[in-house]
PDB file of C-alpha atoms in Angstrom:
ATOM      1  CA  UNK S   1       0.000   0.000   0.000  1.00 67.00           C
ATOM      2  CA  UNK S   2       1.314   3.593  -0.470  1.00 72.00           C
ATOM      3  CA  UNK S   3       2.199   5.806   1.730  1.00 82.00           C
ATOM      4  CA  UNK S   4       1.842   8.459  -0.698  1.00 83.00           C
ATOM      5  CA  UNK S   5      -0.771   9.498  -2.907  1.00 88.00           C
ATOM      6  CA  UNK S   6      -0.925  10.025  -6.210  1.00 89.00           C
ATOM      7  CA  UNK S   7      -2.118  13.539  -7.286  1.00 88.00           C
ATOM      8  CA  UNK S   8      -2.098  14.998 -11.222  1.00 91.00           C
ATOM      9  CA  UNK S   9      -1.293  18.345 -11.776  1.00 91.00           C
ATOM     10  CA  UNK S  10      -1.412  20.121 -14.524  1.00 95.00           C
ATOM     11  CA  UNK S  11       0.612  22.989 -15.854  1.00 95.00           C
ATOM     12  CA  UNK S  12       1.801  24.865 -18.470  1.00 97.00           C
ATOM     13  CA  UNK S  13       5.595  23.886 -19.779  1.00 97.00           C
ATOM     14  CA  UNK S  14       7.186  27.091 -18.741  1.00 97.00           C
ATOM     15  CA  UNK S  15       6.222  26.215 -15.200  1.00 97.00           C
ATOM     16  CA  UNK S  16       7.383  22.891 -14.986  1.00 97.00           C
ATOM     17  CA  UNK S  17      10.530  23.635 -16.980  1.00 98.00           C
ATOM     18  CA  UNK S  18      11.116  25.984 -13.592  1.00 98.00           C
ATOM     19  CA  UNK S  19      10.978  23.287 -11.441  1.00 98.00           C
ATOM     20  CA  UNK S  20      12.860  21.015 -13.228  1.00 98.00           C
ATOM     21  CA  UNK S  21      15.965  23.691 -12.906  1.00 98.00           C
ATOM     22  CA  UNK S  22      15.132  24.562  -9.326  1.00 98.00           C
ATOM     23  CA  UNK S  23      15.108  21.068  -8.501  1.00 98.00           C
ATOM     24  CA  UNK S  24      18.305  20.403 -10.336  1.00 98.00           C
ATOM     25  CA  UNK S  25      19.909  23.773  -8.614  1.00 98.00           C
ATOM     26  CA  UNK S  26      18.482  22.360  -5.295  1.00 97.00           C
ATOM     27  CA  UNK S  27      19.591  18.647  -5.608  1.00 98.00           C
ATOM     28  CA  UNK S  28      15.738  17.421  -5.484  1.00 97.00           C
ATOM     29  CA  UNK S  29      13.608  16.032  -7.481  1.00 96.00           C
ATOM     30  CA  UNK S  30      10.784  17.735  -9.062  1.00 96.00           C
ATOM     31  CA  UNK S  31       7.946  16.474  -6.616  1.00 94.00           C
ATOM     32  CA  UNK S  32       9.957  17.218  -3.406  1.00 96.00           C
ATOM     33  CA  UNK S  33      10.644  20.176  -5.017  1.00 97.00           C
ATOM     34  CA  UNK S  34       7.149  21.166  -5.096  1.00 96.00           C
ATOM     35  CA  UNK S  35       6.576  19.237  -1.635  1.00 95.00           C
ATOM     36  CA  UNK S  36       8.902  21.771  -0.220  1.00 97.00           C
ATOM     37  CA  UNK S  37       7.709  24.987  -1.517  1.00 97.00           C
ATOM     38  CA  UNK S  38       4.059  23.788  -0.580  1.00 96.00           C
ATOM     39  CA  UNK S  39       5.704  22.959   3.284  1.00 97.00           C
ATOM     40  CA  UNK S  40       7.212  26.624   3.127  1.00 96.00           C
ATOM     41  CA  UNK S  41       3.814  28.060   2.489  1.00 96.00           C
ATOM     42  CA  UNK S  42       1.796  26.281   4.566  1.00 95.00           C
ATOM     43  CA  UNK S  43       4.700  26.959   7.416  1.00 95.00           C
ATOM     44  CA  UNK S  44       3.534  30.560   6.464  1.00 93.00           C
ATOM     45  CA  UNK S  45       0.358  30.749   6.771  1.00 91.00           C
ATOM     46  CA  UNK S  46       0.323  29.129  10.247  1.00 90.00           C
ATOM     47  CA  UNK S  47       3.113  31.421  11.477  1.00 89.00           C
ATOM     48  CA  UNK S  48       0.436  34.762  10.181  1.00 91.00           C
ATOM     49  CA  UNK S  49      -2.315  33.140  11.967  1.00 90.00           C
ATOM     50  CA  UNK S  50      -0.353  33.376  15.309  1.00 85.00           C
TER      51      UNK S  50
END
């Protein structure tokens, strides 16, 4: 069974040729790329609530 699941996205190529470099530049792949920058947001939001 997975852990994970599995969610379709999407987006127009300019976008996801982004990620692809800022995952390269970061050492990540593309979804953990994303993963992260969702983490940083949602880090955000709770930090403005308080």
């Amino acid at each position: 069974m997975r852990k994970h699941k599995i969610f379709g996205l999407r987006i127009p190529s300019e976008m996801r040729e982004f990620i692809r470099e800022q995952a390269e530049e970061n050492g990540r792949s593309q979804n953990k790329q994303i993963e992260m920058w969702i983490k940083e947001k949602m880090n955000e939001q709770v930090k403005s609530a308080q």
